[in-house]
Short mmCIF file of C-alpha atoms in Angstrom, two decimals:
data_model
loop_
_atom_site.label_atom_id
_atom_site.label_comp_id
_atom_site.label_asym_id
_atom_site.label_seq_id
_atom_site.Cartn_x
_atom_site.Cartn_y
_atom_site.Cartn_z
CA MET A 919 -75.75 2.72 55.97
CA GLY A 920 -74.52 3.22 59.68
CA ASN A 921 -71.03 4.56 59.57
CA GLN A 922 -69.69 3.14 56.53
CA ILE A 923 -69.52 5.56 53.89
CA THR A 924 -69.47 4.64 50.01
CA GLU A 925 -66.25 5.20 48.48
CA ILE A 926 -65.87 7.35 45.95
CA GLN A 927 -63.55 6.57 42.94
CA ASP A 928 -60.98 8.81 41.47
CA GLN A 929 -62.08 11.25 38.44
CA TYR A 930 -59.24 10.07 36.43
CA CYS A 931 -59.01 7.52 33.61
CA SER A 932 -55.58 6.17 34.38
CA SER A 933 -53.62 5.68 37.48
CA TYR A 934 -50.42 6.87 36.47
CA ASP A 935 -51.44 9.46 33.57
CA LYS A 936 -54.05 11.76 34.31
CA ARG A 937 -54.40 13.43 30.84
CA LYS A 938 -55.53 10.52 29.30
CA LEU A 939 -58.93 10.50 27.66
CA CYS A 940 -59.53 6.73 28.70
CA SER A 941 -57.90 3.58 29.61
CA PHE A 942 -58.72 0.19 29.12
CA ASP A 943 -58.04 -2.86 31.61
CA ILE A 944 -59.59 -6.24 32.40
CA GLU A 945 -61.05 -7.62 35.78
CA TYR A 946 -61.93 -10.46 37.48
CA ILE A 947 -64.26 -10.52 40.18
CA ASP A 948 -65.27 -13.83 42.25
CA THR A 949 -67.36 -11.98 45.54
CA PRO A 950 -69.40 -9.01 46.19
CA THR A 951 -68.27 -5.74 46.48
CA LYS A 952 -69.17 -2.83 48.52
CA PRO A 953 -70.78 0.22 46.61
CA LEU A 954 -68.81 1.96 44.92
CA ILE A 955 -69.53 6.07 43.45
CA HIS A 956 -67.47 6.51 39.74
CA GLN A 957 -66.73 10.10 39.34
CA ALA A 958 -65.62 8.91 35.16
CA ALA A 959 -67.73 7.18 33.06
CA ARG A 960 -67.10 4.14 31.85
CA TYR A 961 -68.10 1.10 29.99
CA LEU A 962 -67.94 -2.79 31.42
CA PHE A 963 -68.50 -5.56 29.19
CA PHE A 964 -69.07 -8.72 30.78
CA THR A 965 -67.23 -12.31 28.91
CA LYS A 966 -67.77 -14.87 31.70
CA GLY A 967 -69.35 -15.50 34.85
CA HIS A 968 -72.79 -14.72 36.45
CA GLY A 969 -74.32 -12.68 39.12
CA ARG A 970 -76.33 -9.95 39.81
CA MET A 971 -75.20 -5.92 40.01
CA THR A 972 -76.95 -2.81 40.70
CA VAL A 973 -77.02 0.83 39.11
CA ASP A 974 -78.59 3.32 41.72
CA SER A 975 -80.15 0.71 43.43
CA LYS A 976 -81.78 -0.82 40.50
CA SER A 977 -81.04 -4.42 40.25
CA TYR A 978 -79.96 -6.40 36.91
CA GLU A 979 -79.03 -9.76 35.93
CA ILE A 980 -75.28 -10.18 34.33
CA GLY A 981 -73.25 -12.72 32.35
CA PRO A 982 -71.51 -13.07 29.48
CA HIS A 983 -72.53 -9.99 26.60
CA THR A 984 -73.84 -8.16 29.44
CA PHE A 985 -72.67 -4.49 28.39
CA VAL A 986 -72.93 -1.85 31.44
CA ALA A 987 -72.74 1.92 30.66
CA ILE A 988 -71.95 3.72 34.08
CA LEU A 989 -72.67 7.53 33.95
CA PRO A 990 -70.27 10.00 36.33
CA TRP A 991 -71.74 9.97 39.82
CA GLU A 992 -73.89 6.77 39.80
CA ILE A 993 -73.70 4.42 42.37
CA THR A 994 -72.67 0.46 41.50
CA GLU A 995 -72.66 -2.70 43.65
CA ILE A 996 -71.73 -6.29 42.62
CA THR A 997 -74.61 -7.88 44.82
CA ALA A 998 -73.95 -11.70 44.15
CA VAL A 999 -71.73 -13.98 42.06
CA ASP A 1000 -72.98 -16.95 41.69
CA ALA A 1001 -70.05 -17.87 38.82
CA PRO A 1002 -66.88 -16.04 38.37
CA LEU A 1003 -67.03 -12.68 36.53
CA GLU A 1004 -64.44 -11.54 33.82
CA PHE A 1005 -65.27 -8.36 32.18
CA PHE A 1006 -63.35 -5.74 29.96
CA LYS A 1007 -63.38 -1.95 31.56
CA ILE A 1008 -63.37 0.97 29.93
CA ILE A 1009 -63.32 4.37 31.63
CA TYR A 1010 -63.41 7.50 29.94
CA ASN A 1011 -63.69 11.21 30.14
CA SER A 1012 -67.61 11.84 29.12
CA ASP A 1013 -67.11 15.87 29.37
CA PHE A 1014 -64.53 15.68 26.74
CA ILE A 1015 -66.79 13.02 24.21
CA ASN A 1016 -70.20 15.33 25.26
CA ASN A 1017 -68.68 18.07 24.09
CA THR A 1018 -67.04 16.53 20.95
CA ILE A 1019 -69.86 15.07 19.60
CA LYS A 1020 -71.97 18.52 20.75
CA PHE A 1021 -69.49 20.94 18.84
CA GLY A 1022 -68.05 18.42 16.56
CA TYR A 1023 -70.31 15.87 14.79
CA ASN A 1024 -73.62 17.28 15.42
CA THR A 1025 -74.22 18.82 11.80
CA GLY A 1026 -77.58 19.05 12.39
CA ASN A 1027 -77.51 21.27 15.76
CA ASN A 1028 -79.39 18.88 17.84
CA PHE A 1029 -79.25 18.51 21.11
CA PHE A 1030 -77.49 15.46 22.43
CA ASN A 1031 -76.21 14.46 25.98
CA ILE A 1032 -74.37 11.66 27.30
CA LEU A 1033 -76.60 11.51 30.15
CA SER A 1034 -79.76 11.29 28.63
CA SER A 1035 -78.34 8.94 26.25
CA VAL A 1036 -78.00 6.40 28.34
CA GLN A 1037 -79.91 6.87 31.34
CA GLY A 1038 -82.61 5.18 32.35
CA THR A 1039 -81.22 1.74 30.47
CA PRO A 1040 -77.37 1.41 32.09
CA ILE A 1041 -77.14 -2.53 31.21
CA VAL A 1042 -78.09 -4.13 27.84
CA GLN A 1043 -77.73 -7.84 26.99
CA CYS A 1044 -76.08 -8.28 23.60
CA THR A 1045 -76.98 -11.25 21.11
CA GLU A 1046 -73.81 -12.87 19.53
CA GLU A 1047 -73.91 -10.42 16.85
CA GLU A 1048 -73.91 -7.63 19.08
CA ALA A 1049 -71.11 -8.53 21.46
CA ALA A 1050 -68.79 -9.40 18.72
CA VAL A 1051 -69.07 -5.88 17.40
CA ILE A 1052 -68.14 -4.21 20.89
CA LEU A 1053 -65.60 -6.66 21.41
CA ARG A 1054 -63.82 -5.49 18.13
CA VAL A 1055 -64.06 -2.07 19.04
CA LEU A 1056 -63.17 -2.98 23.00
CA ASN A 1057 -59.77 -4.65 21.71
CA GLU A 1058 -59.24 -1.64 19.07
CA ILE A 1059 -59.17 0.59 22.45
CA LYS A 1060 -56.89 -1.99 23.72
CA SER A 1061 -54.13 -2.03 21.13
CA GLU A 1062 -54.19 2.09 21.07
CA THR A 1063 -53.87 2.39 24.55
CA GLY A 1064 -52.59 -1.08 26.33
CA ILE A 1065 -53.40 -2.70 29.54
CA GLU A 1066 -53.85 0.22 32.19
CA SER A 1067 -52.93 -2.55 35.16
CA ILE A 1068 -49.98 -4.22 33.87
CA LEU A 1069 -48.52 -0.45 32.89
CA ASP A 1070 -48.62 -1.86 29.00
CA VAL A 1071 -47.56 1.77 27.54
CA PRO A 1072 -47.54 1.45 23.90
CA GLU A 1073 -45.56 3.60 21.79
CA GLU A 1074 -47.95 6.55 20.75
CA ARG A 1075 -49.68 6.62 17.44
CA GLU A 1076 -50.23 9.34 15.14
CA LEU A 1077 -53.44 11.02 15.92
CA SER A 1078 -53.76 8.40 18.73
CA ASN A 1079 -56.63 10.82 20.50
CA VAL A 1080 -58.73 11.16 17.56
CA TYR A 1081 -58.61 7.15 16.90
CA VAL A 1082 -59.56 6.99 20.82
CA THR A 1083 -61.75 9.63 20.74
CA ASN A 1084 -63.99 7.80 17.61
CA LYS A 1085 -63.94 4.44 19.36
CA LEU A 1086 -65.43 6.16 22.30
CA MET A 1087 -68.20 7.24 20.30
CA GLU A 1088 -68.68 4.09 18.52
CA LEU A 1089 -69.14 2.17 21.76
CA LEU A 1090 -72.06 5.20 22.66
CA ILE A 1091 -73.50 4.54 19.27
CA HIS A 1092 -73.96 0.80 19.15
CA PHE A 1093 -75.03 1.13 23.36
CA THR A 1094 -77.28 3.32 22.15
CA ARG A 1095 -79.08 1.51 19.49
CA PHE A 1096 -78.89 -1.98 21.26
CA SER A 1097 -80.31 -0.54 24.26
CA ARG A 1098 -83.35 0.86 22.00
CA LYS A 1099 -84.14 -2.55 20.39
CA ARG A 1100 -84.92 -4.49 23.87
CA GLU A 1101 -86.28 -3.45 27.05
CA CYS A 1102 -83.53 -3.66 29.88
CA ARG A 1103 -83.80 -6.62 32.03
CA ASN A 1104 -84.68 -5.32 35.39
CA GLU A 1105 -85.29 -7.47 38.53
CA LYS A 1106 -88.63 -6.60 40.30
CA GLY A 1107 -88.64 -5.13 43.38
CA ASP A 1108 -87.07 -2.05 43.29
CA SER A 1109 -87.06 0.81 45.37
CA ILE A 1110 -88.22 4.07 43.78
CA GLU A 1111 -87.45 5.86 47.27
CA LEU A 1112 -83.64 4.34 46.79
CA ASP A 1113 -83.44 5.15 42.71
CA GLU A 1114 -85.04 8.86 43.02
CA ARG A 1115 -82.62 9.39 45.99
CA GLY A 1116 -79.53 8.09 43.65
CA ALA A 1117 -80.16 10.53 40.75
CA ILE A 1118 -79.54 13.28 43.48
CA PHE A 1119 -76.37 13.31 42.30
CA LYS A 1120 -76.59 13.15 38.79
CA TYR A 1121 -78.57 15.81 38.81
CA ILE A 1122 -76.16 18.32 40.74
CA TYR A 1123 -73.34 17.23 38.22
CA SER A 1124 -75.68 17.56 35.18
CA HIS A 1125 -76.56 21.20 36.45
CA LEU A 1126 -73.44 22.30 37.91
CA ASN A 1127 -73.04 25.63 36.03
CA GLN A 1128 -76.21 26.53 37.74
CA LYS A 1129 -76.89 27.71 41.62
CA GLN A 1130 -77.80 24.89 43.27
CA THR A 1131 -79.72 25.00 46.40
CA LEU A 1132 -81.35 22.24 49.27
CA SER A 1133 -84.68 24.09 48.91
CA GLU A 1134 -84.74 23.42 45.09
CA LEU A 1135 -83.74 19.80 45.67
CA SER A 1136 -85.94 19.59 47.87
CA SER A 1137 -89.11 20.53 45.65
CA LEU A 1138 -87.40 17.99 42.70
CA PHE A 1139 -87.19 14.98 44.51
CA TYR A 1140 -90.00 15.39 46.98
CA MET A 1141 -87.55 15.33 50.09
CA SER A 1142 -86.60 17.42 53.05
CA GLU A 1143 -83.82 19.75 53.06
CA SER A 1144 -82.27 17.67 56.12
CA SER A 1145 -83.59 14.28 54.66
CA ILE A 1146 -81.29 15.44 51.73
CA SER A 1147 -78.62 16.66 53.73
CA LYS A 1148 -78.18 13.45 55.80
CA TYR A 1149 -78.54 11.59 52.64
CA VAL A 1150 -75.40 12.88 50.72
CA MET A 1151 -73.21 13.24 54.09
CA ASP A 1152 -74.74 9.28 54.85
CA VAL A 1153 -73.61 8.25 51.22
CA THR A 1154 -70.17 10.12 50.48
CA GLY A 1155 -68.81 11.95 53.88
CA LEU A 1156 -69.22 14.96 52.73
CA THR A 1157 -71.63 18.07 52.99
CA PHE A 1158 -73.96 19.55 50.55
CA SER A 1159 -71.71 22.27 49.86
CA ASP A 1160 -68.63 20.45 50.05
CA LEU A 1161 -69.77 17.33 47.31
CA VAL A 1162 -71.16 20.62 45.03
CA ASN A 1163 -67.61 21.93 44.94
CA GLU A 1164 -65.83 18.58 44.73
CA MET A 1165 -67.95 18.10 41.55
CA ARG A 1166 -66.96 21.36 40.19
CA ILE A 1167 -63.39 21.10 40.92
CA VAL A 1168 -63.29 17.62 39.11
CA LYS A 1169 -64.77 19.18 36.01
CA MET A 1170 -62.39 21.93 36.05
CA MET A 1171 -59.43 19.44 36.09
CA ASP A 1172 -60.91 17.69 33.25
CA LEU A 1173 -61.42 21.53 30.99
CA LEU A 1174 -57.85 23.02 32.63
CA MET A 1175 -56.32 19.41 30.74
CA TYR A 1176 -58.12 19.27 27.41
CA THR A 1177 -59.38 23.16 26.52
CA ASP A 1178 -57.75 26.39 26.41
CA MET A 1179 -60.60 28.48 28.15
CA THR A 1180 -59.89 31.21 30.18
CA LEU A 1181 -60.70 31.18 33.96
CA ASN A 1182 -63.82 33.45 33.77
CA GLU A 1183 -65.16 31.13 30.81
CA LEU A 1184 -64.09 27.97 33.17
CA ALA A 1185 -66.03 29.68 36.00
CA GLU A 1186 -69.42 30.41 34.23
CA LEU A 1187 -69.32 26.33 32.73
CA THR A 1188 -68.78 25.05 36.21
CA GLY A 1189 -70.55 27.16 38.41
CA PHE A 1190 -67.97 29.18 39.97
CA VAL A 1191 -68.55 33.13 40.57
CA ASP A 1192 -65.60 34.72 38.87
CA ALA A 1193 -62.02 33.54 38.30
CA SER A 1194 -61.13 34.40 41.46
CA HIS A 1195 -63.74 32.06 43.48
CA VAL A 1196 -62.07 29.43 40.84
CA LEU A 1197 -58.12 30.47 41.74
CA LYS A 1198 -58.97 30.41 45.68
CA VAL A 1199 -61.11 27.04 45.81
CA PHE A 1200 -59.32 24.96 43.39
CA SER A 1201 -55.62 26.17 44.75
CA ALA A 1202 -57.03 25.47 48.29
CA ARG A 1203 -58.26 22.06 47.11
CA THR A 1204 -55.44 20.61 44.72
CA GLY A 1205 -52.18 22.39 46.45
CA VAL A 1206 -51.54 24.17 42.91
CA THR A 1207 -53.00 27.26 40.97
CA PRO A 1208 -55.33 26.09 37.80
CA LYS A 1209 -52.03 27.79 35.66
CA GLU A 1210 -49.48 25.27 37.23
CA TYR A 1211 -52.15 22.42 37.15
CA ARG A 1212 -52.74 22.81 33.44
CA LYS A 1213 -48.74 23.28 33.26
CA ILE A 1214 -48.35 19.68 35.23
CA TYR A 1215 -50.83 17.63 32.68
CA ALA A 1216 -50.02 19.52 29.59
CA GLY A 1217 -47.61 17.37 26.75
CA THR A 1218 -47.56 14.52 25.35
CA ASN A 1219 -46.83 10.40 26.55
CA ASN A 1220 -43.76 9.22 27.49
CA LEU A 1221 -42.52 5.88 27.23
CA PHE A 1222 -41.45 3.99 30.67
CA LYS A 1223 -38.04 4.52 30.13
CA GLU A 1224 -34.90 2.48 31.76
CA ARG A 1225 -33.52 5.76 33.32
CA GLU A 1226 -36.83 5.25 35.78
CA LYS A 1227 -35.80 2.18 36.76
CA SER A 1228 -32.58 3.35 37.92
CA VAL A 1229 -34.85 6.02 40.37
CA SER A 1230 -37.67 3.86 41.04
CA PHE A 1231 -36.17 2.87 44.53
CA GLU A 1232 -35.08 6.35 45.34
CA VAL A 1233 -38.36 8.27 44.49
CA PHE A 1234 -40.09 5.80 47.03
CA ASN A 1235 -37.75 5.88 49.70
CA TYR A 1236 -37.92 9.53 49.59
CA ILE A 1237 -41.68 9.89 49.44
CA TYR A 1238 -41.80 7.30 51.92
CA HIS A 1239 -39.54 8.83 54.55
CA ASN A 1240 -41.20 12.49 53.92
CA PHE A 1241 -44.69 11.96 53.24
CA GLN A 1242 -45.25 14.16 56.22
CA GLU A 1243 -43.90 17.38 54.40
CA ASP A 1244 -45.86 19.28 51.92
CA LEU A 1245 -44.76 17.34 48.96
CA LYS A 1246 -46.14 18.21 44.99
CA ILE A 1247 -45.95 16.10 42.63
CA GLN A 1248 -44.42 18.55 39.94
CA ALA A 1249 -41.60 19.35 42.54
CA VAL A 1250 -40.54 15.58 43.20
CA ALA A 1251 -40.69 14.47 39.86
CA ASP A 1252 -38.28 17.15 39.22
CA LYS A 1253 -36.26 16.54 42.38
CA PHE A 1254 -35.59 12.99 40.24
CA GLY A 1255 -35.37 14.11 36.50
CA VAL A 1256 -38.43 12.18 35.84
CA THR A 1257 -41.80 13.83 34.25
CA VAL A 1258 -45.43 13.26 36.41
CA VAL A 1259 -46.78 10.60 33.97
CA GLU A 1260 -42.82 8.56 34.64
CA LEU A 1261 -43.25 9.27 38.02
CA ASN A 1262 -46.74 8.05 38.93
CA ARG A 1263 -45.55 4.73 36.65
CA ILE A 1264 -42.71 4.39 38.80
CA LEU A 1265 -44.81 4.34 41.79
CA LEU A 1266 -47.69 2.28 40.25
CA PHE A 1267 -44.67 -0.54 39.87
CA GLN A 1268 -43.19 0.08 43.06
CA ALA A 1269 -46.14 0.74 45.88
CA GLU A 1270 -49.54 -0.36 43.19
CA ARG A 1271 -50.70 3.30 43.99
CA ASN A 1272 -49.88 6.66 42.41
CA PHE A 1273 -48.38 9.65 43.90
CA GLU A 1274 -51.32 11.22 45.45
CA ASP A 1275 -52.90 8.07 46.66
CA PHE A 1276 -49.62 6.68 47.68
CA LEU A 1277 -49.15 9.74 49.55
CA ASN A 1278 -52.90 9.69 51.21
CA TYR A 1279 -51.95 6.19 52.05
CA LEU A 1280 -48.98 7.06 54.41
CA ARG A 1281 -50.55 9.91 55.90
CA VAL A 1282 -53.80 8.29 56.89
CA ASN A 1283 -52.22 5.29 58.30
CA LYS A 1284 -49.73 7.24 60.32
CA ALA A 1285 -52.86 9.60 61.62
CA CYS A 1286 -54.62 6.16 62.65
CA GLU A 1287 -51.75 5.23 64.16
CA LEU A 1288 -51.58 8.39 66.11
CA MET A 1289 -55.15 8.15 66.89
CA LEU A 1290 -54.42 4.97 68.68
CA SER A 1291 -51.33 5.53 70.81
CA THR A 1292 -51.65 9.39 71.57
CA ARG A 1293 -54.87 11.63 73.00
CA MET A 1294 -53.70 14.40 70.16
CA SER A 1295 -56.85 16.00 68.65
CA ILE A 1296 -57.85 15.36 64.89
CA THR A 1297 -56.60 18.93 64.18
CA ASP A 1298 -53.08 18.28 65.37
CA ILE A 1299 -53.08 14.67 63.70
CA ALA A 1300 -53.93 16.21 60.50
CA ILE A 1301 -51.13 18.54 60.30
CA GLU A 1302 -48.60 15.90 61.74
CA VAL A 1303 -49.25 13.88 58.79
CA GLY A 1304 -48.82 16.35 56.12
CA TYR A 1305 -52.32 18.06 55.70
CA ASN A 1306 -52.86 21.54 55.42
CA THR A 1307 -56.88 21.54 56.52
CA VAL A 1308 -58.78 19.03 58.69
CA LYS A 1309 -61.26 19.06 55.96
CA THR A 1310 -58.54 17.92 52.85
CA PHE A 1311 -57.65 15.16 55.91
CA SER A 1312 -61.18 14.03 56.52
CA ARG A 1313 -61.46 13.82 52.88
CA ASN A 1314 -58.75 11.60 52.17
CA PHE A 1315 -59.48 9.61 55.06
CA VAL A 1316 -62.96 8.85 54.20
CA LYS A 1317 -61.97 7.65 50.93
CA LEU A 1318 -59.78 5.53 52.71
CA LYS A 1319 -61.31 4.21 55.66
CA SER A 1320 -65.24 4.61 54.71
CA MET A 1321 -65.71 6.22 57.82
CA THR A 1322 -64.75 9.82 59.52
CA PRO A 1323 -61.76 10.02 61.82
CA ALA A 1324 -63.91 10.78 64.98
CA THR A 1325 -65.84 7.33 63.91
CA PHE A 1326 -62.52 5.11 63.42
CA ARG A 1327 -61.11 7.02 66.71
CA LYS A 1328 -64.32 5.83 68.95
CA HIS A 1329 -64.57 2.41 67.42
CA ILE A 1330 -60.97 1.31 66.98
CA ILE A 1331 -60.95 2.19 70.90
CA LEU A 1332 -63.96 0.62 71.62
CA GLN A 1333 -62.63 -2.78 69.54
CA HIS A 1334 -59.50 -2.53 71.78
CA GLY A 1335 -61.46 -2.96 75.38
CA GLY A 1336 -61.97 -0.19 77.22
CA GLU A 1337 -59.26 2.38 76.37
CA SER A 1338 -61.06 5.92 76.27
CA ILE A 1339 -60.24 9.59 75.95
CA PRO A 1340 -60.32 11.37 79.50
CA GLU A 1341 -63.39 13.15 80.06
CA GLY A 1342 -63.31 16.89 78.86
CA GLN A 1343 -60.17 15.57 76.30
CA SER A 1344 -61.34 17.14 73.02
CA ALA A 1345 -60.83 14.47 70.44
CA VAL A 1346 -61.38 16.54 67.16
#
């Protein structure tokens, strides 16, 4: 993969409201895409076009009525577009749905897991009748949740979350039944080695409550510890331990929003030692305590109100001129008298990014400027643009630029023909 790191997409279902169980959107693709790692599960239903896509290195034909189920930490890529593709996209919280099925609907106490239900058959080519069933459910979800990309936020209806949850489970049932009827059309020539390596991320994610070591993974996947470490770093830009912690934090965020479990209970589920360990790692990663996070994202959805429009430019201007400060989303929302959800919708309208993405976008771009125009160390640049740690800076830099800060500095300097840091000058 060279210096190009696979982009890890956000774990949230919605850009403006992190509490949403799912979001609906319509996408159009006319050129191949870069590889993406998905932290949140999703369904894709193609309505137009023809092409090919890979799911964890296996290649599949896609066209009208192709139904795709993508699990957390799977790697996908649209590798060919023979005719422009149009598809419906549902991003949903698979942990919530999985637990709802296991504890609310599983009257026979049978073991059920979304991962095992979908794994191995990620793509189904639906018949006309099956496609009509899927389109009906998708349109019902759309009418309930609105369309994400145009900030279509319908007035929340009574028992909306219950309705959406049932529709998501209906999609899962249909996908599982349809996939059992036929063999998935899988192109020949897949690489077994790549398939097995791609499964590493899913294995780690599905066993977060257990202590995981490189030694254990080495035995399971018949790879050396150093090979696994290198693969994880090449694909994600993270060390093995950082990747495990990132997955645990993502799962913790979901559980904080959708359950009232104690920190000790959450620690047991996500593989942390105890409540104090959760508090330390979560606070360092997010900048807020678990209690504060739960409070921020509690409550009901709000409509995009007229008063948001009157402060939208002020919000945008404030963040643009103060991104180097230690800005917190709740504090900024309070400053302008809006909720966190309203603040994110304002920024999506003004900057096409939510608060966290916009803040990181400004900081990383400023860091790029400093790396080109100064000889400041990467540590000093990280602090200068508003990050508390180099690790946080590097993680966000990799997410936006698909390479590390050090690689970027070296690459850009070489591109511009000979500028170099004097011998002995530290670049990190």
